[in-house]
Tab-separated table of C-alpha atoms and ligand atoms in Angstrom:
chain	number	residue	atom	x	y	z
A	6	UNK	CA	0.000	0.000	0.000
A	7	UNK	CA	1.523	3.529	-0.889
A	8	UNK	CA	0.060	6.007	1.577
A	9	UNK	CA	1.514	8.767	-0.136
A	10	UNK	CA	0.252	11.464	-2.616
A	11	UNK	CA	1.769	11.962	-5.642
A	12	UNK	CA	3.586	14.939	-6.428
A	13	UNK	CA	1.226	16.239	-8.883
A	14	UNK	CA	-1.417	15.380	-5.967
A	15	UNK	CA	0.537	17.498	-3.736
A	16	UNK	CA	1.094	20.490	-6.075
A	17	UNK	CA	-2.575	21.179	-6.919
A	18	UNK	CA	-3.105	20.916	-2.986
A	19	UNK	CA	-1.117	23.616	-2.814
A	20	UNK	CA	-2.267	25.844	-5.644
A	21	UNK	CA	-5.963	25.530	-4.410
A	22	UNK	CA	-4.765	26.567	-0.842
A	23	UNK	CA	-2.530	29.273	-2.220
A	24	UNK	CA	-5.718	30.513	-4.152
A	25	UNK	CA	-8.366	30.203	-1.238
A	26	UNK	CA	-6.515	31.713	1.430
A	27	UNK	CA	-4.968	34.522	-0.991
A	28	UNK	CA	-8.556	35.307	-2.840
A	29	UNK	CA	-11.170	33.627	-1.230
A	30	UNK	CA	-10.380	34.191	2.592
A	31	UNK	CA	-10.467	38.120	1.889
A	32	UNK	CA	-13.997	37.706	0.918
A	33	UNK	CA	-15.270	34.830	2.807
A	34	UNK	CA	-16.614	36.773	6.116
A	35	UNK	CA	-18.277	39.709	4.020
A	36	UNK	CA	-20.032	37.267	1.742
A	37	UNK	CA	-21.404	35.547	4.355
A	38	UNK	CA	-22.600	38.614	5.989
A	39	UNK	CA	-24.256	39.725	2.954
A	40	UNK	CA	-25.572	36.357	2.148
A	41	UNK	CA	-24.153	37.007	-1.441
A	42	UNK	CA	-23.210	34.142	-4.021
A	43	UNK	CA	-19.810	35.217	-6.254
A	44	UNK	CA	-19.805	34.796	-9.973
A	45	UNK	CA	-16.190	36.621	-9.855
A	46	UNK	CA	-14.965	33.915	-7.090
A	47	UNK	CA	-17.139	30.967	-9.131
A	48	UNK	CA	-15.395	31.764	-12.674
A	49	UNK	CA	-11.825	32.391	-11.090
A	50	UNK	CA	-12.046	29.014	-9.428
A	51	UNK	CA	-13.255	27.627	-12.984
A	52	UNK	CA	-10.630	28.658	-14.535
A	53	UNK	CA	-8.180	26.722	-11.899
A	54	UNK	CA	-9.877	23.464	-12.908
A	55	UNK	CA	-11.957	23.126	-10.653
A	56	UNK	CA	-15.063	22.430	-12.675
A	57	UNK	CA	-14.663	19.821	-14.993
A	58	UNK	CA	-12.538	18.050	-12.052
A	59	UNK	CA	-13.729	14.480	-13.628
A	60	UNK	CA	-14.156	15.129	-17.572
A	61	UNK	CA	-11.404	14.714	-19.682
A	62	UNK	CA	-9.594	17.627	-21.949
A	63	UNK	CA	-12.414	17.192	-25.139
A	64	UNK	CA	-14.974	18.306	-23.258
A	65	UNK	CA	-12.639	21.234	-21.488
A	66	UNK	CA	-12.021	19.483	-17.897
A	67	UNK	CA	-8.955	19.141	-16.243
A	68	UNK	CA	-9.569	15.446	-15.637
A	69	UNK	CA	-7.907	15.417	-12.222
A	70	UNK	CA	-9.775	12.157	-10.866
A	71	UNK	CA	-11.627	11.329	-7.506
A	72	UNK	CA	-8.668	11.797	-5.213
A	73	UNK	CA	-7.593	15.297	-6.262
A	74	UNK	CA	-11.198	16.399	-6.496
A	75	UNK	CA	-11.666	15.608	-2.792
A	76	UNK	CA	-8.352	17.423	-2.149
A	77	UNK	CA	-9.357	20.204	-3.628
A	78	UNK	CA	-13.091	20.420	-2.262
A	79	UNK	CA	-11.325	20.030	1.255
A	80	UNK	CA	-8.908	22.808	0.191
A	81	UNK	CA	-11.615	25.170	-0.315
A	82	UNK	CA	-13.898	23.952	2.559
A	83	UNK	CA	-10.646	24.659	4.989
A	84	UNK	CA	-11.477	28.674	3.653
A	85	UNK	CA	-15.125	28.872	3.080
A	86	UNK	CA	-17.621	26.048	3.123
A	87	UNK	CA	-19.700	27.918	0.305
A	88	UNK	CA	-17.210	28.232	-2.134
A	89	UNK	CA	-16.725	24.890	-1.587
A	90	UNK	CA	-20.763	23.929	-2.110
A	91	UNK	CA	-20.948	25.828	-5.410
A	92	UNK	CA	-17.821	23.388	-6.423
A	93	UNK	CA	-18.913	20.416	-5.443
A	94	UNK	CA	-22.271	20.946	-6.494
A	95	UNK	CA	-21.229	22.079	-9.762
A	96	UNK	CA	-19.545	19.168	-10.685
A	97	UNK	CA	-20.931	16.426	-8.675
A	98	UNK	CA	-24.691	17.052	-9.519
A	99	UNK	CA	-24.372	19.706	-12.104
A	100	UNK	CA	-21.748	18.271	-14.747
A	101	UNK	CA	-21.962	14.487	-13.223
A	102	UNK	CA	-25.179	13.555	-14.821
A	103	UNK	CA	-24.785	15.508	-18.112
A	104	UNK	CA	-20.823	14.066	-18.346
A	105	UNK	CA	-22.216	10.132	-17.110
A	106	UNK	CA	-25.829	9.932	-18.964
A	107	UNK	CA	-25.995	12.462	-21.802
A	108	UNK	CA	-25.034	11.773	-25.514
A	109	UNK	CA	-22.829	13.112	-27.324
A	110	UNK	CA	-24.638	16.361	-28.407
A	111	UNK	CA	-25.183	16.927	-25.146
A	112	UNK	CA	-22.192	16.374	-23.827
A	113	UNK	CA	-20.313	18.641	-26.520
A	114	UNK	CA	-23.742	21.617	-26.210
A	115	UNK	CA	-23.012	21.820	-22.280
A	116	UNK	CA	-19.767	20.532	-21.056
A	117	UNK	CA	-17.570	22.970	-22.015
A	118	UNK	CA	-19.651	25.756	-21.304
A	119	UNK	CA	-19.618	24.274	-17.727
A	120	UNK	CA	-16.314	23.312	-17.267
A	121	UNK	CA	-15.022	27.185	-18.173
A	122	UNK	CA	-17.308	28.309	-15.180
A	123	UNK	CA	-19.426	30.633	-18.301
A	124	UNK	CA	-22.311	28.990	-16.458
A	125	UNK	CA	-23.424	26.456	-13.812
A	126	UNK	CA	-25.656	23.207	-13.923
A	127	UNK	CA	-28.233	22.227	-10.944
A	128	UNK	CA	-29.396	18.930	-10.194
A	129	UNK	CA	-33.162	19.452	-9.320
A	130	UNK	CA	-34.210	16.036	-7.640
A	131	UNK	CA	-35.706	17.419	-3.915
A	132	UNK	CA	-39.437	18.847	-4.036
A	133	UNK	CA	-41.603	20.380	-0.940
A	134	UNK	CA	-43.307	16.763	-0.628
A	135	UNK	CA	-40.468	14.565	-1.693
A	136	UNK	CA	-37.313	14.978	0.106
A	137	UNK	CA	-35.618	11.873	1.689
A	138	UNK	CA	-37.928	10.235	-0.065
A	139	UNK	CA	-36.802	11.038	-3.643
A	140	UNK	CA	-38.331	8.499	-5.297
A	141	UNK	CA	-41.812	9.863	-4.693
A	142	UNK	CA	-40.983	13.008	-7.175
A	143	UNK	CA	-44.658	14.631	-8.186
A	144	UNK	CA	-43.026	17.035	-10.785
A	145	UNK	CA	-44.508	15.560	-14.077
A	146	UNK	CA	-42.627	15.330	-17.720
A	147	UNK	CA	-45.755	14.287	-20.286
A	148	UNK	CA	-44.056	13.338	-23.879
A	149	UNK	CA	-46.180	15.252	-26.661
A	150	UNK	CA	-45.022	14.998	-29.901
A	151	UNK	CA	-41.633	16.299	-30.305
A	152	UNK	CA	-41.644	17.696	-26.957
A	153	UNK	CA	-41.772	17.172	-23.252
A	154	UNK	CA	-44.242	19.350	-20.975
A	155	UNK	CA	-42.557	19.967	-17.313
A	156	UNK	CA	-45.002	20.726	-14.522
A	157	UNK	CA	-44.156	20.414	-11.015
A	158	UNK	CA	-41.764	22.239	-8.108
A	159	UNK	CA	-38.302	21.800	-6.592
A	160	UNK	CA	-36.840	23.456	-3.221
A	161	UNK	CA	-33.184	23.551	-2.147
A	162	UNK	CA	-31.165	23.083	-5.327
A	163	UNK	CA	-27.757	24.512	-4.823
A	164	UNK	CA	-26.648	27.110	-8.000
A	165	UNK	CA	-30.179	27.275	-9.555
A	166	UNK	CA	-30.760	30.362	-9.064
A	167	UNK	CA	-27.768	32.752	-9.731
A	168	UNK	CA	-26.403	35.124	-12.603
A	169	UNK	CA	-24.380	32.032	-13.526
A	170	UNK	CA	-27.477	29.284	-13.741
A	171	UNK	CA	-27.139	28.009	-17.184
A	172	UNK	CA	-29.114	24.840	-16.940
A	173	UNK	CA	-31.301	22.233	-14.627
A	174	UNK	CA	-31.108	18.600	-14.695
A	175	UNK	CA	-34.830	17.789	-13.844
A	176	UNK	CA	-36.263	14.738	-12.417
A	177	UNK	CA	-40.010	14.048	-13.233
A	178	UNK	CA	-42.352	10.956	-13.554
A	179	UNK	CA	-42.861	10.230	-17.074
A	180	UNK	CA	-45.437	6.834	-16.702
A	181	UNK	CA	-45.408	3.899	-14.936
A	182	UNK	CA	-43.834	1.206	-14.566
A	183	UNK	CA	-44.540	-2.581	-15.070
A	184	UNK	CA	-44.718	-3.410	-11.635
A	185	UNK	CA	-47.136	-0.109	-10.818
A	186	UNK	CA	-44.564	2.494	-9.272
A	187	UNK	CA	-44.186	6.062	-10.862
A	188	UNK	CA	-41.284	6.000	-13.933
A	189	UNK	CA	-38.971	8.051	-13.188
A	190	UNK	CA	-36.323	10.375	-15.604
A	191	UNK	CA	-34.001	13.007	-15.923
A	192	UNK	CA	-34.543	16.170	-18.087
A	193	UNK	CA	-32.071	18.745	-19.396
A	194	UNK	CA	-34.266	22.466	-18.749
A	195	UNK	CA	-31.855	25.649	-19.900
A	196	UNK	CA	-32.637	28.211	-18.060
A	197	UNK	CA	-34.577	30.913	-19.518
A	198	UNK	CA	-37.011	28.165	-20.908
A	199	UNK	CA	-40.681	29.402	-21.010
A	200	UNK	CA	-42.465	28.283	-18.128
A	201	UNK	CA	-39.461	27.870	-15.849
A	202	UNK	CA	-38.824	30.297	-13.279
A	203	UNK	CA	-36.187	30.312	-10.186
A	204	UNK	CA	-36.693	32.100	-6.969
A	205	UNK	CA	-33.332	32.315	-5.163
A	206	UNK	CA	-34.000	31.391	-1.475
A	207	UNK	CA	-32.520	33.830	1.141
A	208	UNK	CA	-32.141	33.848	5.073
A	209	UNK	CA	-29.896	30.707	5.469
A	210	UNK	CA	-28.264	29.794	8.269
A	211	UNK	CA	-25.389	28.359	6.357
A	212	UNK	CA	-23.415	28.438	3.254
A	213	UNK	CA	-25.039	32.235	2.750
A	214	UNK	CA	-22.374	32.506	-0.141
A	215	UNK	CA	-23.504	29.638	-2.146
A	216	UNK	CA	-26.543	30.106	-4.069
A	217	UNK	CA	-29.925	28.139	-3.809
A	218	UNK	CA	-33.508	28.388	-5.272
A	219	UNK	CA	-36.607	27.389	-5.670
A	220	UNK	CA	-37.944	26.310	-9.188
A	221	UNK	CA	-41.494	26.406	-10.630
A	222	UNK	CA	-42.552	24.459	-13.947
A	223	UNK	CA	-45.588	25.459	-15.533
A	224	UNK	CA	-46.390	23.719	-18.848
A	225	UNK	CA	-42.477	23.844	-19.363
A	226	UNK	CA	-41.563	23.020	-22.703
A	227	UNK	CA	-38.364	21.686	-23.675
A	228	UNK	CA	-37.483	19.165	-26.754
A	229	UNK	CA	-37.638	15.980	-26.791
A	230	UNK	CA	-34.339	15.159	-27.198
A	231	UNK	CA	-33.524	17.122	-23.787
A	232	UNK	CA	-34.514	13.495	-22.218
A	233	UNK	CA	-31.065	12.802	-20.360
A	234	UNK	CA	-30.002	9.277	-20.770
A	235	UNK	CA	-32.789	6.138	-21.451
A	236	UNK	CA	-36.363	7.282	-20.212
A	237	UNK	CA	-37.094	5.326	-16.852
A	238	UNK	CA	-33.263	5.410	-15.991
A	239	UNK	CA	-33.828	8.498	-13.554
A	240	UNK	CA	-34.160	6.942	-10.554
A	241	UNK	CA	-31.035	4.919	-11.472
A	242	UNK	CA	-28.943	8.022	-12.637
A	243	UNK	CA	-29.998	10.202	-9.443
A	244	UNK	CA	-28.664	7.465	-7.084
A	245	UNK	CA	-25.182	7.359	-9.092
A	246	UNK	CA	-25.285	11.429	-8.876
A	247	UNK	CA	-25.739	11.028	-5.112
A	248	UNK	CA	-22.837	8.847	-4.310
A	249	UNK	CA	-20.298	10.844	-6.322
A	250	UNK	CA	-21.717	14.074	-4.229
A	251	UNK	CA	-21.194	12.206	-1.042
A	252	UNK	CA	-17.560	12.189	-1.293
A	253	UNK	CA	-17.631	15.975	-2.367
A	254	UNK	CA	-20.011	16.491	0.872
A	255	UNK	CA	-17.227	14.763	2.815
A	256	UNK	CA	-14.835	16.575	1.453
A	257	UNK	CA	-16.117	19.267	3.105
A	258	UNK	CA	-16.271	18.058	6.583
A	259	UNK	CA	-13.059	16.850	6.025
A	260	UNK	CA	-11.945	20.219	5.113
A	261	UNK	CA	-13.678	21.964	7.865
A	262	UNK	CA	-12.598	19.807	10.589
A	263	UNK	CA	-9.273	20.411	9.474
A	264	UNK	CA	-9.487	24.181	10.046
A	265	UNK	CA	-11.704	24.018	13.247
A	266	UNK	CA	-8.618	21.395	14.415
A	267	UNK	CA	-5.641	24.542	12.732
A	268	UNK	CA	-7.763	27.092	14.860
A	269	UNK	CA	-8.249	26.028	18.039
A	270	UNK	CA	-4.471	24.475	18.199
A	271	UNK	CA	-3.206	27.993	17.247
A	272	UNK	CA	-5.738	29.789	19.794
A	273	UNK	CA	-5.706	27.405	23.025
A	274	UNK	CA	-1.588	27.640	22.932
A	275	UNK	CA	-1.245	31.319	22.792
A	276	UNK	CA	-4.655	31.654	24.973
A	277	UNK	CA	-3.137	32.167	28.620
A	278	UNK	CA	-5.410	31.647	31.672
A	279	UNK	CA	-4.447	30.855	35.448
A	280	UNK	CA	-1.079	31.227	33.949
A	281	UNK	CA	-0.778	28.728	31.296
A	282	UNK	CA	-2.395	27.947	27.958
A	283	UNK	CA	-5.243	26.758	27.929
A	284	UNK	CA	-4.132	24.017	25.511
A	285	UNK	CA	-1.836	22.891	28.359
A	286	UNK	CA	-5.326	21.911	30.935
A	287	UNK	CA	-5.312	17.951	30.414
A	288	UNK	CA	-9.110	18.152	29.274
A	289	UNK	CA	-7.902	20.793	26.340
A	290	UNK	CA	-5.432	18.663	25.275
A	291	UNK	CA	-7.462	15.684	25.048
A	292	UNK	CA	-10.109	17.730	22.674
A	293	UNK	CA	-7.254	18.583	20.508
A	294	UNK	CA	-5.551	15.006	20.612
A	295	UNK	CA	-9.338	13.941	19.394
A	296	UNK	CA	-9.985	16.076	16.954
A	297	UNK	CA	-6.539	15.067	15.075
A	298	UNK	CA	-7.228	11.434	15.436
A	299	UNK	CA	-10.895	11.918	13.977
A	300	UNK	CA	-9.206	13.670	11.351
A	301	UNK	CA	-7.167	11.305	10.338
A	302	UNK	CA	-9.441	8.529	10.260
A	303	UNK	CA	-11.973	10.291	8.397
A	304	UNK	CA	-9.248	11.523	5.390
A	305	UNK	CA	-8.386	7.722	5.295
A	306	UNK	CA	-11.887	6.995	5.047
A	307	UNK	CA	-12.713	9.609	2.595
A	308	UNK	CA	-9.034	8.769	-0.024
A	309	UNK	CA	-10.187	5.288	0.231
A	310	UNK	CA	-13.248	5.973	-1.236
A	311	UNK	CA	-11.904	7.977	-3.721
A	312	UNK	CA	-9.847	5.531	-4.683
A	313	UNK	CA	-12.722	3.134	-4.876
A	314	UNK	CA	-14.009	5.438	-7.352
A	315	UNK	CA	-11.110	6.171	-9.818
A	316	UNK	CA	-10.565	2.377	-9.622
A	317	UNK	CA	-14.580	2.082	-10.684
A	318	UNK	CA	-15.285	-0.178	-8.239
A	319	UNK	CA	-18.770	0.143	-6.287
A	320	UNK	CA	-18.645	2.742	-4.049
A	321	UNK	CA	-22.626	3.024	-2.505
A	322	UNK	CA	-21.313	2.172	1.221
A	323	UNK	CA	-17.845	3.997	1.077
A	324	UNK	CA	-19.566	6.946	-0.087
A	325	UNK	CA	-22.286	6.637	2.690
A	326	UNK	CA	-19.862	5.867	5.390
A	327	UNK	CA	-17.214	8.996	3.918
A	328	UNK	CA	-19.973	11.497	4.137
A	329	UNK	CA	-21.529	10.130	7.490
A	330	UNK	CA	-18.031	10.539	9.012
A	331	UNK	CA	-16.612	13.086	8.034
A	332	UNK	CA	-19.477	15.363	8.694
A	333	UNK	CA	-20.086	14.154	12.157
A	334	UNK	CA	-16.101	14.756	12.912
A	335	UNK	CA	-16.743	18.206	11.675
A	336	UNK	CA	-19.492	18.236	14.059
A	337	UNK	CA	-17.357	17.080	16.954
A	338	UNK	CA	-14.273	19.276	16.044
A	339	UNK	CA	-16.572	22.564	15.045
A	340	UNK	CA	-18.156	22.125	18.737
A	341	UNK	CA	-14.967	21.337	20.647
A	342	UNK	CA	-13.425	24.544	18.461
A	343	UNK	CA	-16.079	27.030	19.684
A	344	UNK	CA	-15.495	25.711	23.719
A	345	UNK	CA	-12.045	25.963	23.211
A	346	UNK	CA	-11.989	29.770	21.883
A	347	UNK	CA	-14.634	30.393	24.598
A	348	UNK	CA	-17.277	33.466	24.071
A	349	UNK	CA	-15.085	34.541	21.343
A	350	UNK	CA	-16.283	31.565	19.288
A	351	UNK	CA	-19.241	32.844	19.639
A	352	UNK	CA	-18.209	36.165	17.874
A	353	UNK	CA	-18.614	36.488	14.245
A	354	UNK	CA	-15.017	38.096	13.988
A	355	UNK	CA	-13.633	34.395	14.957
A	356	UNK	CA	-14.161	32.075	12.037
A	357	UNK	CA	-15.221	29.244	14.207
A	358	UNK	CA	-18.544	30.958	14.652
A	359	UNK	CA	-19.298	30.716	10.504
A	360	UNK	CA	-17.759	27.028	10.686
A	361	UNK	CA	-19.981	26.188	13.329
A	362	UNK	CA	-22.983	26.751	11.356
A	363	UNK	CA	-21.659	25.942	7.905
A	364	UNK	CA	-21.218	22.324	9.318
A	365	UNK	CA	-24.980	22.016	10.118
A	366	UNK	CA	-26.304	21.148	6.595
A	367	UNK	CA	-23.637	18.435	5.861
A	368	UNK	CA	-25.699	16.203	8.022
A	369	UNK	CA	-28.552	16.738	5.910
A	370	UNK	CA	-28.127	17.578	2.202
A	371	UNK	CA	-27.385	14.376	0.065
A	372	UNK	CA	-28.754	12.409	2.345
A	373	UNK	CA	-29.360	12.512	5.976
A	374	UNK	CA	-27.406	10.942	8.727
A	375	UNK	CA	-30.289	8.662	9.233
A	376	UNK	CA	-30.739	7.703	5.653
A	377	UNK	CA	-27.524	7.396	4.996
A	378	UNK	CA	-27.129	4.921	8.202
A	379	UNK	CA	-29.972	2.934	6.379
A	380	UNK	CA	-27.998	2.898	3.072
A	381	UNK	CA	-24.881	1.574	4.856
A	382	UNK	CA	-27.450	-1.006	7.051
A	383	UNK	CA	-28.314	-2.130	3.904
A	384	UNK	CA	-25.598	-2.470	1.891
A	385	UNK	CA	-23.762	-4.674	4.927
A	386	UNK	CA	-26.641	-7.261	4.765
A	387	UNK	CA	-29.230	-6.142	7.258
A	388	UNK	CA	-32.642	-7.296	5.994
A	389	UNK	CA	-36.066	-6.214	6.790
A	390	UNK	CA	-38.756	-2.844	6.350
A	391	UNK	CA	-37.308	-1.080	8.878
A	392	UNK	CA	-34.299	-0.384	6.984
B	418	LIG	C1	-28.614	24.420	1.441
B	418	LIG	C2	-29.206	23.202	0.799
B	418	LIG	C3	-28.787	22.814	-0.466
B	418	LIG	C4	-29.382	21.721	-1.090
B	418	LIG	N1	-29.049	21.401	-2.390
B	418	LIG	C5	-29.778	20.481	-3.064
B	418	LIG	C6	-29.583	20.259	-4.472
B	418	LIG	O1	-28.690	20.854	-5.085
B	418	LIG	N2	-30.403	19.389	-5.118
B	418	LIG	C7	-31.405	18.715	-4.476
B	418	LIG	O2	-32.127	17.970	-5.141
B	418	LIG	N3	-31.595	18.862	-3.130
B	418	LIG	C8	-30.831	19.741	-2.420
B	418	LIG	N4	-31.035	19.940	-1.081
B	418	LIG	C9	-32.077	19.183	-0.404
B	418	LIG	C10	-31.551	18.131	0.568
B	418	LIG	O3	-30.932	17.098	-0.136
B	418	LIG	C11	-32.730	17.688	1.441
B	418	LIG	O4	-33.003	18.742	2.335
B	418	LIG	C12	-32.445	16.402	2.173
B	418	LIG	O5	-32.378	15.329	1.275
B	418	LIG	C13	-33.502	16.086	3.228
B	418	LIG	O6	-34.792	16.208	2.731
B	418	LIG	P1	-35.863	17.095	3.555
B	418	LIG	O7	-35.220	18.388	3.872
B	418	LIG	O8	-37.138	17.113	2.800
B	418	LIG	O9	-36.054	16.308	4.927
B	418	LIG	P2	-37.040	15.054	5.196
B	418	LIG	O10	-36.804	13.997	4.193
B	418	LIG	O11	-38.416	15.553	5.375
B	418	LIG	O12	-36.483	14.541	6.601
B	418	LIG	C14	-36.846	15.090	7.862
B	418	LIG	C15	-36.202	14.237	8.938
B	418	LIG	O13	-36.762	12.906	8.882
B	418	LIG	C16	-35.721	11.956	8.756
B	418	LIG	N5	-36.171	10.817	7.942
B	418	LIG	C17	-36.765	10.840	6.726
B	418	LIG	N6	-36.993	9.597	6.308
B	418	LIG	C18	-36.503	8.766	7.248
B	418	LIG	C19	-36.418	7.340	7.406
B	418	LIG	N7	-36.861	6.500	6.450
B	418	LIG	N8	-35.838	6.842	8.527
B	418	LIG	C20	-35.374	7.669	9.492
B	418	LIG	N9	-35.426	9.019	9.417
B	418	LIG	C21	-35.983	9.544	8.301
B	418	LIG	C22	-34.577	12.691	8.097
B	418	LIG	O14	-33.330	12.043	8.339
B	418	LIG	C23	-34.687	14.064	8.756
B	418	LIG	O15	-34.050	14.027	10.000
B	418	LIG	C24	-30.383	20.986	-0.407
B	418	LIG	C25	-30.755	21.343	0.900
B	418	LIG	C26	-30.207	22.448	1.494
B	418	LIG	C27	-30.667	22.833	2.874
């Protein structure tokens, strides 16, 4: 086993930390404050590769693989969780399904487009009344003719609703199946489309510089050679999409564990009470001695996975485990990080506060902690409803 990264591993490590503490750190607190989603910060981190992480040159990606695309997703999480979302949204559900199910023409219409950071893809799978529970979709795609007609709603989807939307991968029931349940597929909606409208949503507690909306579809009309992949293969496709975004999701806890750890190290030394550093009370120490333990495991965990994935092997419970993990570490470090920094943690001048809250959705987007505990229950052999 070779534990070690390579050097061209290493070296875009470095660029993407060079870049996020040099032009993304500036920003990070501000945007927050503002709740305001960067298409400056979006295209400039575009045009360091890091859309496209996955697709090879033809299509304009830089074709890094799995491994590197965590690094660099953990890279930007260690600055600003929201920079990181629009990433690894943008390529894990925005490119992913367009680069892994479209056809050619599709492939060559959006892909490059996407990969230069010109504009963003969405993956619009969650709706008000179908959330966990994705396979119970109520958005409708009826084939007429040449065309489909879209009606239905989605909540939540990350870059939907920005300057730099371009385009919406759409699940919707289009029939039934043999055995009775709803058919499910993916659709390719540009925005601008007549009858499609996004409503960005605002008042976040987290990730207030990555952009989300709400979609309508009212008698939606797109072609109907917009139908990504085989018709019926959506349900298929979004499960795919999902465990690719788990290891960006990880990435992020990863990333952000590793800062909370880099911060509260740096603060409980130099942080002098009853005449020593804090870090120096046994109790500190152990918190710290945790959190770098936890870390370690869960970067294993997560480069494993990774390499699961380059290597196209399966990858349903790696994923699941990688993004259960790592965001609960996160959890553990971002909450031992505010106690050690006191009631400044608290204070939005201390980073911790932001990282404290920008943890809270990685236990929840891409699938919960819960469902992702049944995934894994599953996948090891456990049988029955409950699960
Ligand atoms: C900022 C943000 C960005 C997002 N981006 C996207 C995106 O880009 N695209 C997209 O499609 N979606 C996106 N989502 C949606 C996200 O994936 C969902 O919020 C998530 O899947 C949970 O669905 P829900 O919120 O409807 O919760 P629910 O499914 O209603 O769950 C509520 C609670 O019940 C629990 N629960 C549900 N079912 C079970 C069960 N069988 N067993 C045990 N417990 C259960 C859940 O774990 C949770 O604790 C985003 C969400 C947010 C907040």
């Amino acid at each position: 086993m070779d534990f070690d990264l390579s050097e061209a591993q290493n070296l875009t490590r470095q660029s993407v930390r060079a870049f996020a503490e040099g032009e993304i750190a500036p920003m990070a607190r501000e945007l927050d404050e503002k709740e305001e989603f960067s298409a400056e910060l979006t295209r400039r981190m575009a045009g360091l590769g890091l859309l496209g992480c996955f697709v090879p040159e033809q299509y304009g990606g830089s074709n890094m693989g799995y491994i590197l695309y965590a690094i660099a997703v953990e890279e930007l999480a260690r600055v600003d969780a929201s920079q990181a979302a629009t990433i690894a949204a943008g390529n894990s559900l925005g490119i992913g399904p367009i680069y892994y199910f479209g056809d050619g023409k599709q492939k060559r219409e959006w892909l490059p487009r996407l990969c230069s950071g010109e504009c963003l893809a969405a993956f619009g799978l969650t709706e008000p009344d179908a959330g966990s529970d994705a396979g119970s979709t109520r958005t409708t795609a009826t084939l007429d003719g040449d065309h489909w007609t879209i009606n239905g709603h989605k909540i939540f989807i990350t870059n939907s609703a920005c300057s730099l939307t371009g385009v919406i991968i759409v699940q919707a029931v289009t029939g039934k199946r043999e055995d009775g349940k709803p058919e499910l597929s993916c659709l390719i909606v540009p925005s601008g489309t007549p009858g499609f409208t996004a409503k960005e949503m605002k008042n976040k507690m987290m990730w207030r510089a990555s952009n989300t909306g709400e979609l309508f579809f009212d008698d939606c009309v797109v072609p109907k050679e917009n139908l990504l992949g085989t018709k019926g293969d959506g349900f298929h496709q979004m499960l795919a999409t999902l465990d690719d975004g788990r290891l960006s999701i990880a990435a992020m806890g990863l990333g952000g564990s590793q800062v909370a750890f880099e911060l509260s190290l740096e603060y409980a030394n130099s942080r002098i009470q009853f005449g020593r550093p804090v870090a120096s009370f046994q109790v500190n120490a152990f918190k710290l001695a945790d959190m770098a333990l936890e870390i370690e495991l869960a970067r294993n965990l997560l480069y494993k996975a990774c390499w699961l994935r380059e290597k196209e092997r399966p990858i349903t419970k790696e994923a699941a485990m990688a993004k259960l993990f790592c965001s609960e570490v996160m959890r553990r470090c971002v909450h031992h990080a505010v106690q050690l920094h006191g009631g400044y943690g608290l204070m939005k001048d201390y980073d911790v506060e932001r990282l404290y809250r920008d943890q809270r959705i990685l236990e929840i987007g891409e699938g919960t902690s819960e469902i992702l505990r049944i995934v894994i229950a599953r996948d090891i052999g456990v049988s029955g409803r409950a699960v």
